[in-house]
Amino acid sequence: MAEKYKIVHDRDICIGCSACASVCPKYWYMESDGKSNIHGATKTGNGEEEILGTNENPLTEDYESNIDAAESCPVNCIHVHKVKDDGTDEKII
Ligand code: SF4
């Protein structure tokens, strides 16, 4: 069974350095206000946006590249969570 992941952007603290968009352009892009956004993300309030994906091919590569994006963020405002069957989630990074 595919594992499900959630990518979370704490947009309030994004400093607009564009590292995420360079490392993972399939998911991340720079917005006209100077901060990044996730393509197709849902706004969740409190300045956050998130998108769900699974580890099934070809998304395995996407999972890895979003981990790379999170590691590249100088202010740690990108997080990847594993979503459990009961709907709760566990932060990986
Ligand atoms: S790497 Fe972090 S601070 Fe830089 S644009 Fe992306 S989310 Fe914002």
mmCIF file of N, CA and C and ligand atoms in Angstrom:
data_model
loop_
_atom_site.group_PDB
_atom_site.id
_atom_site.type_symbol
_atom_site.label_atom_id
_atom_site.label_comp_id
_atom_site.label_asym_id
_atom_site.label_seq_id
_atom_site.Cartn_x
_atom_site.Cartn_y
_atom_site.Cartn_z
ATOM 1 N N MET A 1 0.839 -1.189 0.000
ATOM 2 C CA MET A 1 0.000 0.000 0.000
ATOM 3 C C MET A 1 0.881 1.248 0.000
ATOM 4 N N ALA A 2 0.464 2.211 -0.769
ATOM 5 C CA ALA A 2 1.253 3.440 -0.870
ATOM 6 C C ALA A 2 1.227 4.200 0.446
ATOM 7 N N GLU A 3 2.372 4.715 0.802
ATOM 8 C CA GLU A 3 2.417 5.596 1.957
ATOM 9 C C GLU A 3 2.082 7.000 1.501
ATOM 10 N N LYS A 4 1.443 7.747 2.373
ATOM 11 C CA LYS A 4 0.991 9.086 2.009
ATOM 12 C C LYS A 4 1.816 10.134 2.766
ATOM 13 N N TYR A 5 2.125 11.190 2.070
ATOM 14 C CA TYR A 5 2.927 12.262 2.667
ATOM 15 C C TYR A 5 2.251 13.603 2.461
ATOM 16 N N LYS A 6 2.572 14.532 3.345
ATOM 17 C CA LYS A 6 2.053 15.889 3.248
ATOM 18 C C LYS A 6 3.243 16.846 3.277
ATOM 19 N N ILE A 7 3.279 17.747 2.329
ATOM 20 C CA ILE A 7 4.328 18.756 2.302
ATOM 21 C C ILE A 7 3.706 20.048 2.815
ATOM 22 N N VAL A 8 4.339 20.635 3.820
ATOM 23 C CA VAL A 8 3.782 21.812 4.484
ATOM 24 C C VAL A 8 4.761 22.980 4.368
ATOM 25 N N HIS A 9 4.230 24.130 3.995
ATOM 26 C CA HIS A 9 5.024 25.343 3.869
ATOM 27 C C HIS A 9 4.521 26.347 4.894
ATOM 28 N N ASP A 10 5.372 26.735 5.828
ATOM 29 C CA ASP A 10 5.011 27.788 6.787
ATOM 30 C C ASP A 10 5.384 29.113 6.131
ATOM 31 N N ARG A 11 4.455 29.596 5.304
ATOM 32 C CA ARG A 11 4.756 30.711 4.401
ATOM 33 C C ARG A 11 5.046 32.007 5.150
ATOM 34 N N ASP A 12 4.514 32.173 6.356
ATOM 35 C CA ASP A 12 4.731 33.409 7.113
ATOM 36 C C ASP A 12 6.212 33.675 7.350
ATOM 37 N N ILE A 13 7.008 32.621 7.512
ATOM 38 C CA ILE A 13 8.418 32.846 7.824
ATOM 39 C C ILE A 13 9.339 32.667 6.621
ATOM 40 N N CYS A 14 8.764 32.405 5.443
ATOM 41 C CA CYS A 14 9.565 32.303 4.206
ATOM 42 C C CYS A 14 10.258 33.647 3.941
ATOM 43 N N ILE A 15 11.556 33.597 3.639
ATOM 44 C CA ILE A 15 12.316 34.826 3.364
ATOM 45 C C ILE A 15 12.548 35.017 1.863
ATOM 46 N N GLY A 16 11.987 34.134 1.042
ATOM 47 C CA GLY A 16 12.053 34.322 -0.403
ATOM 48 C C GLY A 16 13.426 34.107 -1.018
ATOM 49 N N CYS A 17 14.200 33.183 -0.462
ATOM 50 C CA CYS A 17 15.563 32.968 -0.972
ATOM 51 C C CYS A 17 15.581 32.181 -2.278
ATOM 52 N N SER A 18 14.499 31.496 -2.611
ATOM 53 C CA SER A 18 14.288 30.709 -3.838
ATOM 54 C C SER A 18 15.051 29.389 -3.897
ATOM 55 N N ALA A 19 15.648 28.970 -2.802
ATOM 56 C CA ALA A 19 16.359 27.686 -2.805
ATOM 57 C C ALA A 19 15.420 26.527 -3.143
ATOM 58 N N CYS A 20 14.213 26.534 -2.578
ATOM 59 C CA CYS A 20 13.272 25.432 -2.828
ATOM 60 C C CYS A 20 12.905 25.344 -4.305
ATOM 61 N N ALA A 21 12.692 26.520 -4.923
ATOM 62 C CA ALA A 21 12.308 26.534 -6.341
ATOM 63 C C ALA A 21 13.461 26.065 -7.221
ATOM 64 N N SER A 22 14.687 26.252 -6.773
ATOM 65 C CA SER A 22 15.845 25.774 -7.533
ATOM 66 C C SER A 22 16.015 24.271 -7.383
ATOM 67 N N VAL A 23 15.826 23.777 -6.164
ATOM 68 C CA VAL A 23 16.053 22.357 -5.867
ATOM 69 C C VAL A 23 14.898 21.485 -6.370
ATOM 70 N N CYS A 24 13.664 21.991 -6.285
ATOM 71 C CA CYS A 24 12.476 21.178 -6.578
ATOM 72 C C CYS A 24 11.447 22.002 -7.373
ATOM 73 N N PRO A 25 11.796 22.415 -8.597
ATOM 74 C CA PRO A 25 10.918 23.308 -9.363
ATOM 75 C C PRO A 25 9.585 22.684 -9.770
ATOM 76 N N LYS A 26 9.499 21.365 -9.761
ATOM 77 C CA LYS A 26 8.229 20.722 -10.102
ATOM 78 C C LYS A 26 7.146 21.076 -9.081
ATOM 79 N N TYR A 27 7.542 21.283 -7.831
ATOM 80 C CA TYR A 27 6.591 21.600 -6.773
ATOM 81 C C TYR A 27 6.612 23.063 -6.358
ATOM 82 N N TRP A 28 7.819 23.701 -6.405
ATOM 83 C CA TRP A 28 7.993 25.019 -5.797
ATOM 84 C C TRP A 28 8.232 26.081 -6.844
ATOM 85 N N TYR A 29 7.629 27.241 -6.653
ATOM 86 C CA TYR A 29 7.858 28.373 -7.550
ATOM 87 C C TYR A 29 7.824 29.666 -6.739
ATOM 88 N N MET A 30 8.389 30.721 -7.322
ATOM 89 C CA MET A 30 8.429 32.012 -6.638
ATOM 90 C C MET A 30 7.212 32.832 -7.063
ATOM 91 N N GLU A 31 6.548 33.406 -6.076
ATOM 92 C CA GLU A 31 5.336 34.202 -6.297
ATOM 93 C C GLU A 31 5.720 35.679 -6.427
ATOM 94 N N SER A 32 4.798 36.490 -6.961
ATOM 95 C CA SER A 32 5.097 37.904 -7.202
ATOM 96 C C SER A 32 5.345 38.696 -5.914
ATOM 97 N N ASP A 33 4.907 38.176 -4.769
ATOM 98 C CA ASP A 33 5.179 38.877 -3.505
ATOM 99 C C ASP A 33 6.567 38.560 -2.956
ATOM 100 N N GLY A 34 7.353 37.769 -3.704
ATOM 101 C CA GLY A 34 8.728 37.480 -3.304
ATOM 102 C C GLY A 34 8.890 36.213 -2.482
ATOM 103 N N LYS A 35 7.780 35.572 -2.107
ATOM 104 C CA LYS A 35 7.866 34.316 -1.355
ATOM 105 C C LYS A 35 7.546 33.147 -2.280
ATOM 106 N N SER A 36 7.861 31.935 -1.830
ATOM 107 C CA SER A 36 7.574 30.767 -2.656
ATOM 108 C C SER A 36 6.173 30.232 -2.367
ATOM 109 N N ASN A 37 5.680 29.446 -3.297
ATOM 110 C CA ASN A 37 4.425 28.716 -3.155
ATOM 111 C C ASN A 37 4.635 27.297 -3.662
ATOM 112 N N ILE A 38 3.694 26.407 -3.306
ATOM 113 C CA ILE A 38 3.696 25.042 -3.838
ATOM 114 C C ILE A 38 2.633 24.976 -4.928
ATOM 115 N N HIS A 39 2.991 24.478 -6.108
ATOM 116 C CA HIS A 39 2.006 24.302 -7.174
ATOM 117 C C HIS A 39 0.842 23.451 -6.672
ATOM 118 N N GLY A 40 -0.371 23.956 -6.833
ATOM 119 C CA GLY A 40 -1.561 23.168 -6.518
ATOM 120 C C GLY A 40 -1.835 22.972 -5.040
ATOM 121 N N ALA A 41 -1.168 23.750 -4.182
ATOM 122 C CA ALA A 41 -1.330 23.548 -2.746
ATOM 123 C C ALA A 41 -2.655 24.110 -2.251
ATOM 124 N N THR A 42 -3.087 23.599 -1.118
ATOM 125 C CA THR A 42 -4.269 24.094 -0.427
ATOM 126 C C THR A 42 -3.830 25.009 0.699
ATOM 127 N N LYS A 43 -4.441 26.197 0.790
ATOM 128 C CA LYS A 43 -4.141 27.096 1.908
ATOM 129 C C LYS A 43 -4.842 26.554 3.147
ATOM 130 N N THR A 44 -4.104 26.456 4.248
ATOM 131 C CA THR A 44 -4.681 25.862 5.445
ATOM 132 C C THR A 44 -4.820 26.857 6.587
ATOM 133 N N GLY A 45 -4.575 28.133 6.348
ATOM 134 C CA GLY A 45 -4.674 29.123 7.408
ATOM 135 C C GLY A 45 -3.359 29.278 8.136
ATOM 136 N N ASN A 46 -3.247 30.285 8.977
ATOM 137 C CA ASN A 46 -2.019 30.572 9.714
ATOM 138 C C ASN A 46 -0.815 30.683 8.793
ATOM 139 N N GLY A 47 -1.037 31.138 7.563
ATOM 140 C CA GLY A 47 0.067 31.317 6.635
ATOM 141 C C GLY A 47 0.592 30.034 6.039
ATOM 142 N N GLU A 48 -0.089 28.910 6.301
ATOM 143 C CA GLU A 48 0.420 27.632 5.809
ATOM 144 C C GLU A 48 -0.276 27.198 4.526
ATOM 145 N N GLU A 49 0.441 26.440 3.744
ATOM 146 C CA GLU A 49 -0.154 25.765 2.607
ATOM 147 C C GLU A 49 0.390 24.359 2.598
ATOM 148 N N GLU A 50 -0.362 23.428 2.015
ATOM 149 C CA GLU A 50 0.082 22.046 2.032
ATOM 150 C C GLU A 50 -0.403 21.312 0.793
ATOM 151 N N ILE A 51 0.293 20.241 0.480
ATOM 152 C CA ILE A 51 -0.104 19.391 -0.628
ATOM 153 C C ILE A 51 0.161 17.948 -0.236
ATOM 154 N N LEU A 52 -0.696 17.047 -0.679
ATOM 155 C CA LEU A 52 -0.548 15.634 -0.354
ATOM 156 C C LEU A 52 0.000 14.870 -1.535
ATOM 157 N N GLY A 53 0.795 13.848 -1.275
ATOM 158 C CA GLY A 53 1.280 12.962 -2.321
ATOM 159 C C GLY A 53 1.583 11.607 -1.721
ATOM 160 N N THR A 54 1.787 10.600 -2.562
ATOM 161 C CA THR A 54 2.137 9.279 -2.064
ATOM 162 C C THR A 54 3.527 8.907 -2.559
ATOM 163 N N ASN A 55 4.046 7.799 -2.048
ATOM 164 C CA ASN A 55 5.377 7.365 -2.461
ATOM 165 C C ASN A 55 5.332 6.409 -3.652
ATOM 166 N N GLU A 56 4.173 6.268 -4.286
ATOM 167 C CA GLU A 56 4.108 5.384 -5.449
ATOM 168 C C GLU A 56 4.825 6.029 -6.628
ATOM 169 N N ASN A 57 5.396 5.210 -7.481
ATOM 170 C CA ASN A 57 6.063 5.750 -8.671
ATOM 171 C C ASN A 57 5.062 6.528 -9.502
ATOM 172 N N PRO A 58 5.432 7.665 -10.089
ATOM 173 C CA PRO A 58 6.771 8.261 -10.056
ATOM 174 C C PRO A 58 6.973 9.247 -8.911
ATOM 175 N N LEU A 59 6.106 9.201 -7.892
ATOM 176 C CA LEU A 59 6.187 10.206 -6.837
ATOM 177 C C LEU A 59 7.318 9.961 -5.849
ATOM 178 N N THR A 60 7.970 8.791 -5.895
ATOM 179 C CA THR A 60 9.109 8.561 -5.018
ATOM 180 C C THR A 60 10.159 9.640 -5.236
ATOM 181 N N GLU A 61 10.402 9.963 -6.490
ATOM 182 C CA GLU A 61 11.371 11.001 -6.816
ATOM 183 C C GLU A 61 10.906 12.345 -6.250
ATOM 184 N N ASP A 62 9.598 12.602 -6.298
ATOM 185 C CA ASP A 62 9.062 13.859 -5.785
ATOM 186 C C ASP A 62 9.244 13.949 -4.280
ATOM 187 N N TYR A 63 9.062 12.821 -3.605
ATOM 188 C CA TYR A 63 9.266 12.792 -2.156
ATOM 189 C C TYR A 63 10.701 13.191 -1.846
ATOM 190 N N GLU A 64 11.652 12.557 -2.529
ATOM 191 C CA GLU A 64 13.066 12.855 -2.269
ATOM 192 C C GLU A 64 13.383 14.320 -2.572
ATOM 193 N N SER A 65 12.833 14.846 -3.660
ATOM 194 C CA SER A 65 13.180 16.219 -4.016
ATOM 195 C C SER A 65 12.550 17.218 -3.046
ATOM 196 N N ASN A 66 11.406 16.864 -2.445
ATOM 197 C CA ASN A 66 10.831 17.747 -1.427
ATOM 198 C C ASN A 66 11.601 17.665 -0.110
ATOM 199 N N ILE A 67 12.169 16.499 0.190
ATOM 200 C CA ILE A 67 13.079 16.412 1.350
ATOM 201 C C ILE A 67 14.282 17.317 1.088
ATOM 202 N N ASP A 68 14.805 17.271 -0.149
ATOM 203 C CA ASP A 68 15.930 18.146 -0.509
ATOM 204 C C ASP A 68 15.539 19.618 -0.360
ATOM 205 N N ALA A 69 14.316 19.967 -0.792
ATOM 206 C CA ALA A 69 13.848 21.355 -0.671
ATOM 207 C C ALA A 69 13.793 21.768 0.798
ATOM 208 N N ALA A 70 13.273 20.877 1.642
ATOM 209 C CA ALA A 70 13.191 21.187 3.082
ATOM 210 C C ALA A 70 14.589 21.386 3.670
ATOM 211 N N GLU A 71 15.528 20.530 3.255
ATOM 212 C CA GLU A 71 16.890 20.644 3.780
ATOM 213 C C GLU A 71 17.585 21.903 3.274
ATOM 214 N N SER A 72 17.153 22.396 2.111
ATOM 215 C CA SER A 72 17.800 23.583 1.537
ATOM 216 C C SER A 72 17.273 24.884 2.140
ATOM 217 N N CYS A 73 16.135 24.827 2.835
ATOM 218 C CA CYS A 73 15.500 26.054 3.328
ATOM 219 C C CYS A 73 16.259 26.611 4.536
ATOM 220 N N PRO A 74 16.760 27.833 4.441
ATOM 221 C CA PRO A 74 17.578 28.378 5.535
ATOM 222 C C PRO A 74 16.788 28.730 6.789
ATOM 223 N N VAL A 75 15.465 28.836 6.685
ATOM 224 C CA VAL A 75 14.664 29.198 7.862
ATOM 225 C C VAL A 75 13.724 28.062 8.290
ATOM 226 N N ASN A 76 13.939 26.867 7.722
ATOM 227 C CA ASN A 76 13.180 25.671 8.116
ATOM 228 C C ASN A 76 11.663 25.863 8.063
ATOM 229 N N CYS A 77 11.192 26.433 6.963
ATOM 230 C CA CYS A 77 9.733 26.613 6.863
ATOM 231 C C CYS A 77 9.089 25.614 5.898
ATOM 232 N N ILE A 78 9.866 24.605 5.449
ATOM 233 C CA ILE A 78 9.303 23.519 4.637
ATOM 234 C C ILE A 78 9.389 22.242 5.468
ATOM 235 N N HIS A 79 8.249 21.541 5.546
ATOM 236 C CA HIS A 79 8.215 20.307 6.327
ATOM 237 C C HIS A 79 7.534 19.204 5.524
ATOM 238 N N VAL A 80 7.992 17.974 5.741
ATOM 239 C CA VAL A 80 7.369 16.807 5.119
ATOM 240 C C VAL A 80 6.843 15.932 6.253
ATOM 241 N N HIS A 81 5.549 15.608 6.179
ATOM 242 C CA HIS A 81 4.916 14.784 7.199
ATOM 243 C C HIS A 81 4.471 13.470 6.569
ATOM 244 N N LYS A 82 4.570 12.394 7.321
ATOM 245 C CA LYS A 82 3.972 11.127 6.917
ATOM 246 C C LYS A 82 2.555 11.101 7.479
ATOM 247 N N VAL A 83 1.561 10.826 6.612
ATOM 248 C CA VAL A 83 0.161 10.797 7.048
ATOM 249 C C VAL A 83 -0.224 9.351 7.348
ATOM 250 N N LYS A 84 -0.694 9.122 8.561
ATOM 251 C CA LYS A 84 -1.049 7.765 8.991
ATOM 252 C C LYS A 84 -2.472 7.408 8.545
ATOM 253 N N ASP A 85 -2.777 6.129 8.623
ATOM 254 C CA ASP A 85 -4.098 5.655 8.206
ATOM 255 C C ASP A 85 -5.233 6.314 8.993
ATOM 256 N N ASP A 86 -4.975 6.660 10.245
ATOM 257 C CA ASP A 86 -6.037 7.269 11.054
ATOM 258 C C ASP A 86 -6.162 8.777 10.817
ATOM 259 N N GLY A 87 -5.372 9.307 9.859
ATOM 260 C CA GLY A 87 -5.489 10.712 9.499
ATOM 261 C C GLY A 87 -4.526 11.626 10.251
ATOM 262 N N THR A 88 -3.910 11.107 11.321
ATOM 263 C CA THR A 88 -2.918 11.916 12.023
ATOM 264 C C THR A 88 -1.620 11.887 11.219
ATOM 265 N N ASP A 89 -0.726 12.793 11.525
ATOM 266 C CA ASP A 89 0.527 12.786 10.778
ATOM 267 C C ASP A 89 1.728 12.951 11.687
ATOM 268 N N GLU A 90 2.877 12.564 11.137
ATOM 269 C CA GLU A 90 4.135 12.573 11.888
ATOM 270 C C GLU A 90 5.165 13.335 11.062
ATOM 271 N N LYS A 91 5.760 14.350 11.659
ATOM 272 C CA LYS A 91 6.727 15.177 10.933
ATOM 273 C C LYS A 91 8.025 14.398 10.713
ATOM 274 N N ILE A 92 8.464 14.333 9.445
ATOM 275 C CA ILE A 92 9.731 13.668 9.124
ATOM 276 C C ILE A 92 10.862 14.692 9.164
ATOM 277 N N ILE A 93 10.585 15.880 8.602
ATOM 278 C CA ILE A 93 11.582 16.949 8.610
ATOM 279 C C ILE A 93 10.875 18.266 8.750
HETATM 280 S S1 SF4 B 1 13.831 27.807 0.658
HETATM 281 FE FE1 SF4 B 1 12.518 28.405 2.386
HETATM 282 S S2 SF4 B 1 12.864 30.608 2.687
HETATM 283 FE FE2 SF4 B 1 13.682 30.064 0.670
HETATM 284 S S3 SF4 B 1 11.972 30.559 -0.742
HETATM 285 FE FE3 SF4 B 1 11.826 28.370 -0.212
HETATM 286 S S4 SF4 B 1 10.432 28.261 1.554
HETATM 287 FE FE4 SF4 B 1 11.099 30.403 1.331
#
